[in-house]
Amino acid sequence: MVKERERWGSRSSFIFAAVGAAIGLGNVWRFPYITYRYGGGAFLIPYLIALITAGIPLMILEYSIGIKTQGAPPVALKKIWAKAEWIGWFSVVLVFVLAAYYANIMSWAVNYFYHSFTLAWGKTGPEINNFFNNVMLNKSTSPGVLGMVQWPVLLGLAITWIFIYLCLFRGVRTLGKIVYFTVGIPWLILIIMVIRGLTLPGAIEGLNYYLTPNFSALKDPIVWLAAYGQIFFTLSLAMGTLIVYASYLPEDSDITANAFITSLANCGTSFFAGFAVFSTLGYLAGSMGVTVPEVTTSGLGLAFITYPTAINLLPVASQLFGALFFLLLLTLGIDSAFSQIEPVVGSFVDKWGLKKEWILPAICIFGFIVGIPYTTRGGFYWVDIIDYFVANYGLTIVGLLECIVIGYVFGASKIRRYINSVSDVTIGPWWDIFIMVITPAILGISLIRALYKLMTEGYGGYPRWTAFTGIGLIVLLIVISFILSKSKEVTHE
Amino acid sequence: MNSSAIVMLVFAVVVLYGGLVYYMVKAAKGKNKKWRRNENNCIKKL
């Protein structure tokens, strides 16, 4: 059987898709807060060092695996080392679990986008807080109490999965055109929001909190770990996405320049988003008569409580900027969401030769069903808990194992020779050191530190049994990965 | 904005956006641009 592998329509399509996969909600709601919290402008130093010593080397590694092997993660890692197929499957099942709860966060943004036209979330801070926690999510008292499905959230979840399906069903060539919009629109909205933010009173005060350096923070090892953690998660590493996206490039495609462009575009977007966030926080603090740190928050609190509060206080066109902000979140999130499904689909297609026309809708429906528990009253807690375990343990283990397999089993210098043979920008032996020593060391330290904290403090103030559930999930996913790796492959001749 | 914040702003802009432009120019001048002209190169038979 002769089968043609799908291909991107152009190099820029691939770069936009990879940038879209990397740029997500975290660029807006996590990076600016982490920067402010860990030394302001001084944090940019460990952040950029982490980008150069771990982020870009790992991205080069993943691109090279995808381009050289022309396969999705399980098939790709099997070609590198027969015993490593399960690592590929582990990244695939992890990213599927991640996609299930990520789609749920998207469903909240879908609901807020709808409500932004009437500013239905209320007027004051406490009203907005109440709307998110008690009206939309109707949160239960603990993760052990799931309660009823919240129908608007379920509807938002269905809409999200339909969008994921529609973006992927025509194949990567069409996807390569869609990403121009899903990456271009959030950049355009960010520019509008930065201009709006900078023209508000108090904006400069907010930016001072964002960028004023506190160099003494650099003495704290936690700041450096935070920088490496931020780089690792923001670039969508270890999820299988970059491997499968790169596998749709021809074998003689450039690797290094693509990796530098993708990484720098992602980090540049994060840095730029900080101006939209902190200029608005400066305005919010000034309007409320409090200091910027008192209104500074991250994650869901920033997106669904703090930002709507600031939007309400805008002198003109609150509805417009509310809709723009949640459209920003939706467009930022959708290309990350479908990039999480593509490695799953690609793995089934490459391993068993299944037809994409059948496997894609099946995975989308299954993903929707797996996501239903997150739409219950207790679902909010589980989004937080599962996110913690998938990111801090699952993805970190995959990243660590990828470095070991390539660095020590396959040979870092061997794959570097291949990378240099196809790339416009060559890399030196420094890359071997980053892949064999620095990146695995940092990931190993992060993993041990997270485990130690979990054992001594638990996570997030949740009951102890949730930690066992999280660790149990990771172990279960490893077992499933081994089972999938043992099944017989369908080869094309 | 205070002066130390402006220094960090300039530093980040030069490294992030300067680096981005540098590698985009490298990519535009590199050998891989042939791929855009000949899409037949994109199809590999397995």
Coordinates of C-alpha atoms in Angstrom, one line a residue:
Chain A
M1 CA 0.0 0.0 0.0
V2 CA 1.4 3.4 -0.9
K3 CA 0.3 6.2 1.3
E4 CA 1.2 9.8 1.0
R5 CA 1.9 11.6 4.2
E6 CA 0.0 14.9 4.7
R7 CA 2.1 18.0 4.2
W8 CA 1.9 21.7 5.2
G9 CA 1.2 24.0 2.3
S10 CA 4.2 26.1 3.1
R11 CA 6.9 26.7 5.7
S12 CA 5.0 29.7 7.1
S13 CA 1.9 27.5 7.6
F14 CA 4.0 25.2 9.8
I15 CA 5.6 28.1 11.7
F16 CA 2.2 29.7 12.3
A17 CA 0.7 26.4 13.5
A18 CA 3.6 25.8 15.9
V19 CA 3.4 29.3 17.2
G20 CA -0.4 28.9 17.6
A21 CA 0.2 25.7 19.5
A22 CA 2.7 27.4 21.8
I23 CA 0.7 30.6 22.3
G24 CA -2.2 29.9 24.6
L25 CA -4.1 31.2 27.6
G26 CA -0.9 31.0 29.7
N27 CA 0.8 33.7 27.7
V28 CA -1.8 36.2 28.8
W29 CA -2.8 35.0 32.3
R30 CA 0.4 33.4 33.6
F31 CA 3.6 35.0 32.2
P32 CA 2.9 38.6 33.2
Y33 CA 2.0 37.5 36.7
I34 CA 5.1 35.3 37.1
T35 CA 7.3 38.1 35.9
Y36 CA 5.8 40.5 38.4
R37 CA 6.0 38.0 41.2
Y38 CA 9.5 36.8 40.6
G39 CA 11.5 40.0 40.4
G40 CA 9.7 42.1 37.8
G41 CA 12.0 43.0 34.9
A42 CA 14.9 41.1 36.5
F43 CA 12.9 37.9 35.9
L44 CA 13.5 38.4 32.2
I45 CA 17.1 37.4 32.7
P46 CA 16.5 33.8 34.0
Y47 CA 13.6 33.6 31.6
L48 CA 15.8 34.3 28.6
I49 CA 18.6 32.1 29.9
A50 CA 16.0 29.3 30.3
L51 CA 14.8 29.9 26.8
I52 CA 18.3 29.6 25.4
T53 CA 19.5 26.7 27.5
A54 CA 16.3 24.5 27.7
G55 CA 13.4 25.8 25.6
I56 CA 15.1 26.2 22.2
P57 CA 17.3 23.1 22.6
L58 CA 14.2 21.0 23.5
M59 CA 12.2 22.5 20.6
I60 CA 15.1 21.7 18.2
L61 CA 15.1 18.2 19.6
E62 CA 11.3 17.7 19.1
Y63 CA 11.4 19.1 15.6
S64 CA 14.3 16.9 14.6
I65 CA 12.5 13.8 15.9
G66 CA 9.4 14.6 13.9
I67 CA 11.2 15.6 10.7
K68 CA 13.7 12.7 10.7
T69 CA 11.2 10.0 11.5
Q70 CA 8.2 11.3 9.7
G71 CA 5.9 9.9 12.3
A72 CA 3.7 10.8 15.2
P73 CA 5.3 10.5 18.7
P74 CA 4.9 6.7 19.3
V75 CA 6.1 5.7 15.9
A76 CA 8.8 8.5 15.9
L77 CA 10.3 7.4 19.3
K78 CA 10.1 3.7 18.2
K79 CA 12.3 4.6 15.2
I80 CA 14.7 6.3 17.5
W81 CA 14.8 3.4 20.0
A82 CA 12.4 0.4 19.9
K83 CA 11.9 0.4 23.6
A84 CA 10.9 4.1 23.7
E85 CA 7.5 3.8 21.9
W86 CA 5.7 3.9 25.3
I87 CA 7.2 7.3 25.9
G88 CA 5.5 8.6 22.7
W89 CA 2.2 7.0 23.8
F90 CA 2.6 8.5 27.3
S91 CA 2.9 12.0 25.8
V92 CA -0.2 11.3 23.6
V93 CA -2.4 10.0 26.4
L94 CA -1.3 12.9 28.6
V95 CA -2.1 15.5 25.9
F96 CA -5.5 13.9 25.5
V97 CA -6.2 14.2 29.2
L98 CA -5.0 17.8 29.0
A99 CA -7.2 18.6 26.0
A100 CA -10.3 17.3 27.9
Y101 CA -9.9 19.9 30.6
Y102 CA -8.5 22.6 28.4
A103 CA -11.6 22.4 26.3
N104 CA -13.6 23.0 29.5
I105 CA -11.7 26.2 30.3
M106 CA -12.5 27.2 26.7
S107 CA -16.1 26.6 27.4
W108 CA -16.0 29.1 30.2
A109 CA -14.5 31.6 27.8
V110 CA -17.3 30.8 25.3
N111 CA -19.9 31.6 28.0
Y112 CA -18.1 34.8 29.0
F113 CA -17.9 35.9 25.4
Y114 CA -21.6 35.5 25.2
H115 CA -22.2 37.4 28.5
S116 CA -19.8 40.2 27.5
F117 CA -22.4 41.7 25.1
T118 CA -24.6 42.5 28.1
L119 CA -21.9 42.6 30.8
A120 CA -24.0 40.0 32.6
W121 CA -21.3 39.3 35.2
G122 CA -22.4 42.3 37.3
K123 CA -20.9 45.6 38.2
T124 CA -18.7 45.4 41.3
G125 CA -15.9 43.1 42.2
P126 CA -17.9 41.0 44.7
E127 CA -20.7 40.7 42.1
I128 CA -18.4 39.5 39.4
N129 CA -16.7 37.0 41.8
N130 CA -20.2 35.7 42.7
F131 CA -21.1 35.4 39.1
F132 CA -18.1 33.2 38.2
N133 CA -18.2 31.0 41.3
N134 CA -21.8 30.7 42.2
V135 CA -23.8 31.5 39.0
M136 CA -21.8 30.1 36.1
L137 CA -19.9 27.3 37.8
N138 CA -22.2 27.0 40.8
K139 CA -19.2 25.5 42.6
S140 CA -19.6 22.8 45.1
T141 CA -17.9 22.8 48.5
S142 CA -15.1 20.3 47.6
P143 CA -13.8 18.1 44.8
G144 CA -15.5 15.1 46.4
V145 CA -18.9 16.7 45.6
L146 CA -19.4 16.7 41.9
G147 CA -23.1 17.6 41.8
M148 CA -25.1 18.3 38.6
V149 CA -23.8 19.2 35.2
Q150 CA -23.9 23.0 34.5
W151 CA -25.8 23.2 31.2
P152 CA -24.3 26.4 29.9
V153 CA -20.8 25.0 30.5
L154 CA -21.7 21.8 28.8
L155 CA -23.0 23.7 25.8
G156 CA -19.8 25.7 25.7
L157 CA -17.9 22.4 25.8
A158 CA -19.8 21.0 22.9
I159 CA -19.2 24.2 20.9
T160 CA -15.5 24.0 21.6
W161 CA -15.2 20.4 20.5
I162 CA -17.2 21.2 17.3
F163 CA -14.7 24.0 16.5
I164 CA -11.7 21.6 17.2
Y165 CA -13.3 19.1 14.8
L166 CA -14.0 21.7 12.1
C167 CA -10.4 23.0 12.3
L168 CA -8.9 19.5 11.9
F169 CA -11.2 17.5 9.6
R170 CA -9.9 18.9 6.3
G171 CA -6.3 17.9 7.1
V172 CA -3.1 19.8 7.8
R173 CA -3.1 21.7 4.5
T174 CA -6.4 23.4 5.4
L175 CA -5.2 23.7 9.0
G176 CA -2.2 25.6 7.7
K177 CA -4.6 28.3 6.4
I178 CA -6.8 28.3 9.5
V179 CA -3.8 29.1 11.7
Y180 CA -3.1 32.4 9.9
F181 CA -6.4 33.5 11.5
T182 CA -6.2 31.8 14.9
V183 CA -2.7 33.4 15.3
G184 CA -3.3 36.7 13.5
I185 CA -6.5 37.6 15.2
P186 CA -5.2 37.4 18.8
W187 CA -2.1 39.4 17.8
L188 CA -4.4 42.1 16.3
I189 CA -6.6 42.1 19.5
L190 CA -3.5 42.2 21.7
I191 CA -2.3 45.3 19.8
I192 CA -5.8 47.0 20.3
M193 CA -5.8 46.1 24.0
V194 CA -2.3 47.3 24.6
I195 CA -3.1 50.7 22.9
R196 CA -6.3 50.9 24.9
G197 CA -4.5 50.0 28.1
L198 CA -1.7 52.4 27.6
T199 CA -4.1 55.3 27.1
L200 CA -5.9 54.7 30.4
P201 CA -4.9 56.7 33.5
G202 CA -2.7 54.7 35.9
A203 CA -1.3 52.5 33.1
I204 CA 2.3 53.6 33.7
E205 CA 2.0 52.7 37.4
G206 CA 0.9 49.2 36.4
L207 CA 3.9 48.9 34.0
N208 CA 6.3 49.9 36.7
Y209 CA 5.1 46.9 38.7
Y210 CA 5.5 44.7 35.7
L211 CA 9.0 45.8 34.6
T212 CA 10.9 47.4 37.5
P213 CA 13.7 44.9 38.2
N214 CA 14.4 43.5 41.7
F215 CA 17.8 41.9 41.0
S216 CA 18.0 40.5 44.6
A217 CA 15.3 38.0 43.5
L218 CA 17.8 36.3 41.2
K219 CA 19.6 34.9 44.3
D220 CA 16.5 32.7 45.0
P221 CA 16.7 29.3 43.2
I222 CA 12.9 29.2 43.2
V223 CA 12.9 32.2 40.7
W224 CA 15.2 30.2 38.4
L225 CA 13.0 27.1 38.6
A226 CA 9.9 29.2 37.9
A227 CA 11.7 30.6 34.8
Y228 CA 12.5 27.1 33.5
G229 CA 9.0 25.9 34.3
Q230 CA 7.4 28.8 32.5
I231 CA 9.6 28.2 29.4
F232 CA 8.9 24.4 29.4
F233 CA 5.1 24.8 29.6
T234 CA 4.7 27.9 27.4
L235 CA 6.4 26.2 24.4
S236 CA 4.1 23.2 24.3
L237 CA 7.0 20.9 24.8
A238 CA 6.7 17.2 25.6
M239 CA 3.1 17.1 24.4
G240 CA 3.8 15.4 21.1
T241 CA 2.4 18.4 19.2
L242 CA 5.7 19.7 17.9
I243 CA 6.8 16.2 16.9
V244 CA 3.6 15.5 14.9
Y245 CA 3.5 19.0 13.3
A246 CA 7.2 18.7 12.3
S247 CA 6.5 15.2 10.8
Y248 CA 4.3 16.9 8.2
L249 CA 7.4 18.7 6.9
P250 CA 9.7 17.2 4.3
E251 CA 12.7 15.4 5.6
D252 CA 15.2 18.1 4.4
S253 CA 13.3 20.9 6.1
D254 CA 15.1 23.5 8.2
I255 CA 15.0 22.7 12.0
T256 CA 17.0 25.3 13.9
A257 CA 15.7 28.6 12.4
N258 CA 12.1 27.3 12.7
A259 CA 12.7 26.5 16.4
F260 CA 14.2 29.9 17.1
I261 CA 11.4 31.7 15.2
T262 CA 8.7 29.7 17.0
S263 CA 10.2 30.2 20.5
L264 CA 10.9 33.9 20.1
A265 CA 7.5 34.6 18.6
N266 CA 5.9 32.8 21.6
C267 CA 8.0 34.6 24.2
G268 CA 7.6 37.9 22.4
T269 CA 3.8 37.5 22.5
S270 CA 4.0 36.8 26.3
F271 CA 6.1 39.9 26.9
F272 CA 3.7 42.0 24.8
A273 CA 0.6 40.6 26.5
G274 CA 2.1 41.8 29.8
F275 CA 1.5 45.4 28.6
A276 CA -2.2 44.8 28.0
V277 CA -2.5 43.1 31.4
F278 CA -0.5 45.5 33.6
S279 CA -1.7 48.7 32.0
T280 CA -5.2 47.6 32.7
L281 CA -4.4 46.5 36.3
G282 CA -2.8 49.9 36.8
Y283 CA -6.0 51.5 35.7
L284 CA -8.1 49.2 37.8
A285 CA -6.0 49.9 40.9
G286 CA -6.3 53.6 40.4
S287 CA -10.1 53.5 39.8
M288 CA -10.5 51.4 43.0
G289 CA -8.1 53.6 45.1
V290 CA -5.9 50.6 45.9
T291 CA -2.3 49.6 45.0
V292 CA -1.5 47.5 41.9
P293 CA -0.4 44.4 44.0
E294 CA -3.9 44.3 45.6
V295 CA -5.5 43.7 42.2
T296 CA -2.8 41.6 40.7
T297 CA -3.7 38.0 40.2
S298 CA -3.1 35.2 37.6
G299 CA -4.9 32.4 35.9
L300 CA -8.6 32.0 36.1
G301 CA -9.0 34.8 38.7
L302 CA -7.3 37.3 36.3
A303 CA -9.4 36.2 33.3
F304 CA -12.8 35.7 34.8
I305 CA -12.9 38.1 37.7
T306 CA -10.2 40.8 37.6
Y307 CA -10.3 41.6 33.9
P308 CA -14.2 41.8 33.8
T309 CA -14.0 44.2 36.8
A310 CA -11.6 46.4 34.8
I311 CA -13.7 46.1 31.7
N312 CA -16.7 47.4 33.7
L313 CA -14.8 50.5 34.7
L314 CA -13.7 51.5 31.2
P315 CA -15.0 54.9 30.4
V316 CA -16.4 53.9 26.9
A317 CA -17.2 50.8 24.9
S318 CA -17.1 48.3 27.8
Q319 CA -19.1 45.7 25.9
L320 CA -16.8 46.0 22.9
F321 CA -13.6 45.5 25.0
G322 CA -15.3 42.7 27.0
A323 CA -16.1 40.9 23.8
L324 CA -12.6 41.5 22.4
F325 CA -10.9 40.2 25.5
F326 CA -12.9 36.9 25.5
L327 CA -12.5 36.6 21.7
L328 CA -8.7 36.9 22.5
L329 CA -8.9 34.1 24.9
L330 CA -11.0 31.9 22.5
T331 CA -8.6 32.5 19.6
L332 CA -5.6 32.0 21.8
G333 CA -7.0 28.8 23.1
I334 CA -8.5 27.2 20.0
D335 CA -5.2 26.6 18.2
S336 CA -3.7 25.2 21.4
A337 CA -6.8 22.9 21.7
F338 CA -6.6 21.5 18.2
S339 CA -2.8 21.1 18.5
Q340 CA -3.5 18.9 21.5
I341 CA -5.7 16.6 19.4
E342 CA -3.6 16.3 16.3
P343 CA -0.9 14.2 18.0
V344 CA -3.6 11.8 19.2
V345 CA -5.1 11.5 15.7
G346 CA -1.7 11.3 14.1
S347 CA -0.6 8.5 16.4
F348 CA -3.6 6.3 15.6
V349 CA -3.2 7.0 11.9
D350 CA 0.5 6.2 11.9
K351 CA 0.4 3.2 14.1
W352 CA -2.6 1.3 12.9
G353 CA -3.3 3.0 9.5
L354 CA -6.8 4.1 10.7
K355 CA -8.6 6.5 8.5
K356 CA -8.5 10.1 9.8
E357 CA -12.1 10.6 8.6
W358 CA -13.2 8.1 11.3
I359 CA -10.7 8.5 14.1
L360 CA -11.0 12.3 14.3
P361 CA -14.7 12.5 15.1
A362 CA -14.4 9.5 17.4
I363 CA -11.6 11.2 19.4
C364 CA -13.6 14.5 19.5
I365 CA -16.7 12.7 20.8
F366 CA -14.6 10.8 23.3
G367 CA -12.9 14.0 24.4
F368 CA -16.3 15.6 24.9
I369 CA -17.5 12.7 27.0
V370 CA -14.3 12.7 29.1
G371 CA -14.8 16.4 29.7
I372 CA -18.4 16.1 31.0
P373 CA -17.3 15.6 34.7
Y374 CA -15.5 18.9 34.5
T375 CA -18.8 20.6 33.7
T376 CA -20.3 19.5 37.0
R377 CA -20.4 21.7 40.2
G378 CA -17.2 20.1 41.4
G379 CA -15.5 20.2 38.0
F380 CA -13.6 23.4 38.6
Y381 CA -11.5 21.7 41.3
W382 CA -10.7 18.8 39.1
V383 CA -9.6 21.1 36.3
D384 CA -7.1 22.6 38.8
I385 CA -6.0 19.2 40.2
I386 CA -5.6 17.3 36.9
D387 CA -3.8 20.3 35.4
Y388 CA -1.3 20.3 38.3
F389 CA -0.5 16.5 37.9
V390 CA -0.4 16.5 34.1
A391 CA 1.9 19.5 33.9
N392 CA 4.2 19.0 36.9
Y393 CA 4.6 15.3 36.7
G394 CA 3.4 13.9 33.4
L395 CA 4.9 16.4 30.9
T396 CA 8.0 16.8 33.0
I397 CA 8.6 13.0 32.9
V398 CA 8.2 13.0 29.2
G399 CA 10.6 15.9 28.7
L400 CA 13.2 14.2 30.9
L401 CA 12.8 10.8 29.1
E402 CA 13.1 12.5 25.7
C403 CA 16.4 14.1 26.7
I404 CA 17.7 10.7 28.0
V405 CA 16.6 8.7 24.9
I406 CA 18.1 11.2 22.5
G407 CA 21.1 12.3 24.5
Y408 CA 22.3 9.0 25.8
V409 CA 20.7 6.2 23.8
F410 CA 20.5 7.6 20.3
G411 CA 23.4 10.1 20.7
A412 CA 23.1 13.8 20.9
S413 CA 26.0 14.4 18.6
K414 CA 24.5 12.0 16.0
I415 CA 21.2 13.8 15.8
R416 CA 23.0 17.2 15.9
R417 CA 24.9 16.2 12.7
Y418 CA 21.5 15.4 11.1
I419 CA 20.1 18.8 12.3
N420 CA 23.1 20.7 10.9
S421 CA 22.8 18.8 7.6
V422 CA 19.3 20.2 6.9
S423 CA 19.4 23.5 8.7
D424 CA 20.4 27.0 7.7
V425 CA 21.6 27.8 11.2
T426 CA 24.0 25.2 12.5
I427 CA 24.3 24.3 16.2
G428 CA 27.5 23.4 18.1
P429 CA 28.4 21.0 20.8
W430 CA 26.7 23.3 23.3
W431 CA 23.4 21.8 22.2
D432 CA 24.6 18.3 23.4
I433 CA 25.4 19.7 26.8
F434 CA 22.0 21.4 27.1
I435 CA 20.2 18.2 26.1
M436 CA 22.3 15.8 28.0
V437 CA 23.0 17.7 31.2
I438 CA 21.3 21.0 31.8
T439 CA 17.7 20.4 30.7
P440 CA 17.4 16.9 32.3
A441 CA 19.0 18.3 35.5
I442 CA 16.5 21.1 35.7
L443 CA 13.5 18.9 34.9
G444 CA 14.7 16.3 37.4
I445 CA 15.1 18.9 40.1
S446 CA 11.6 20.3 39.3
L447 CA 10.1 16.8 39.5
I448 CA 11.7 16.0 42.8
R449 CA 10.8 19.4 44.3
A450 CA 7.2 19.0 43.2
L451 CA 7.0 15.5 44.7
Y452 CA 8.6 16.7 47.9
K453 CA 6.1 19.5 48.2
L454 CA 3.2 17.2 47.4
M455 CA 4.2 14.7 50.1
T456 CA 4.8 17.4 52.8
E457 CA 2.1 20.0 52.0
G458 CA -0.3 18.3 49.6
Y459 CA -1.6 20.4 46.7
G460 CA -3.9 23.5 46.8
G461 CA -5.4 22.7 50.2
Y462 CA -7.4 19.9 48.7
P463 CA -8.1 16.6 50.7
R464 CA -5.2 14.1 50.7
W465 CA -7.0 11.6 48.6
T466 CA -7.0 14.0 45.6
A467 CA -3.2 13.7 45.6
F468 CA -3.4 9.9 45.5
T469 CA -5.9 10.2 42.6
G470 CA -3.6 12.5 40.7
I471 CA -0.6 10.2 41.1
G472 CA -2.8 7.2 40.4
L473 CA -3.9 8.9 37.1
I474 CA -0.2 9.3 36.0
V475 CA 0.6 5.7 36.9
L476 CA -2.6 4.5 35.0
L477 CA -1.6 6.6 31.9
I478 CA 1.9 5.0 32.0
V479 CA 0.3 1.5 32.1
I480 CA -2.0 2.4 29.2
S481 CA 1.0 3.7 27.3
F482 CA 2.8 0.4 27.7
I483 CA -0.3 -1.6 26.6
L484 CA -0.6 0.6 23.5
S485 CA 3.1 0.2 22.7
K486 CA 2.8 -3.6 22.8
S487 CA 0.0 -3.7 20.2
K488 CA 0.9 -4.7 16.6
E489 CA 1.7 -1.9 14.2
V490 CA 0.3 -1.8 10.6
T491 CA 3.2 -1.0 8.3
H492 CA 3.0 0.5 4.8
E493 CA 5.0 -1.2 2.1
Chain B
M1 CA 7.9 54.6 33.7
N2 CA 11.0 54.6 35.9
S3 CA 14.4 54.3 34.2
S4 CA 15.3 50.8 35.4
A5 CA 12.0 49.5 34.0
I6 CA 12.8 51.2 30.7
V7 CA 16.2 49.5 30.6
M8 CA 14.6 46.1 31.1
L9 CA 12.0 47.0 28.4
V10 CA 14.8 47.8 25.9
F11 CA 16.7 44.7 26.8
A12 CA 13.7 42.4 26.3
V13 CA 12.7 44.1 23.0
V14 CA 16.3 43.8 21.6
V15 CA 16.6 40.1 22.6
L16 CA 13.1 38.9 21.8
Y17 CA 12.1 40.9 18.7
G18 CA 15.6 41.5 17.5
G19 CA 16.3 37.8 17.6
L20 CA 13.0 37.0 15.9
V21 CA 13.7 39.4 13.0
Y22 CA 17.3 38.0 12.7
Y23 CA 16.1 34.4 12.4
M24 CA 13.2 35.3 10.1
V25 CA 15.8 37.0 7.8
K26 CA 18.0 34.0 8.0
A27 CA 15.1 31.7 7.1
A28 CA 14.1 33.9 4.2
K29 CA 17.6 33.8 2.8
G30 CA 18.2 30.1 3.5
K31 CA 18.1 27.1 1.2
N32 CA 14.7 25.9 2.6
K33 CA 12.8 28.6 0.7
K34 CA 13.0 26.2 -2.4
W35 CA 10.3 24.3 -0.8
R36 CA 7.8 27.1 -1.2
R37 CA 8.5 27.2 -4.9
N38 CA 8.1 23.5 -5.6
E39 CA 5.3 21.9 -3.7
N40 CA 6.0 18.6 -5.3
N41 CA 8.9 18.4 -2.9
C42 CA 6.4 18.3 -0.1
I43 CA 5.0 14.9 -1.1
K44 CA 6.9 11.9 0.1
K45 CA 5.8 8.4 -0.7
L46 CA 5.9 6.1 2.2

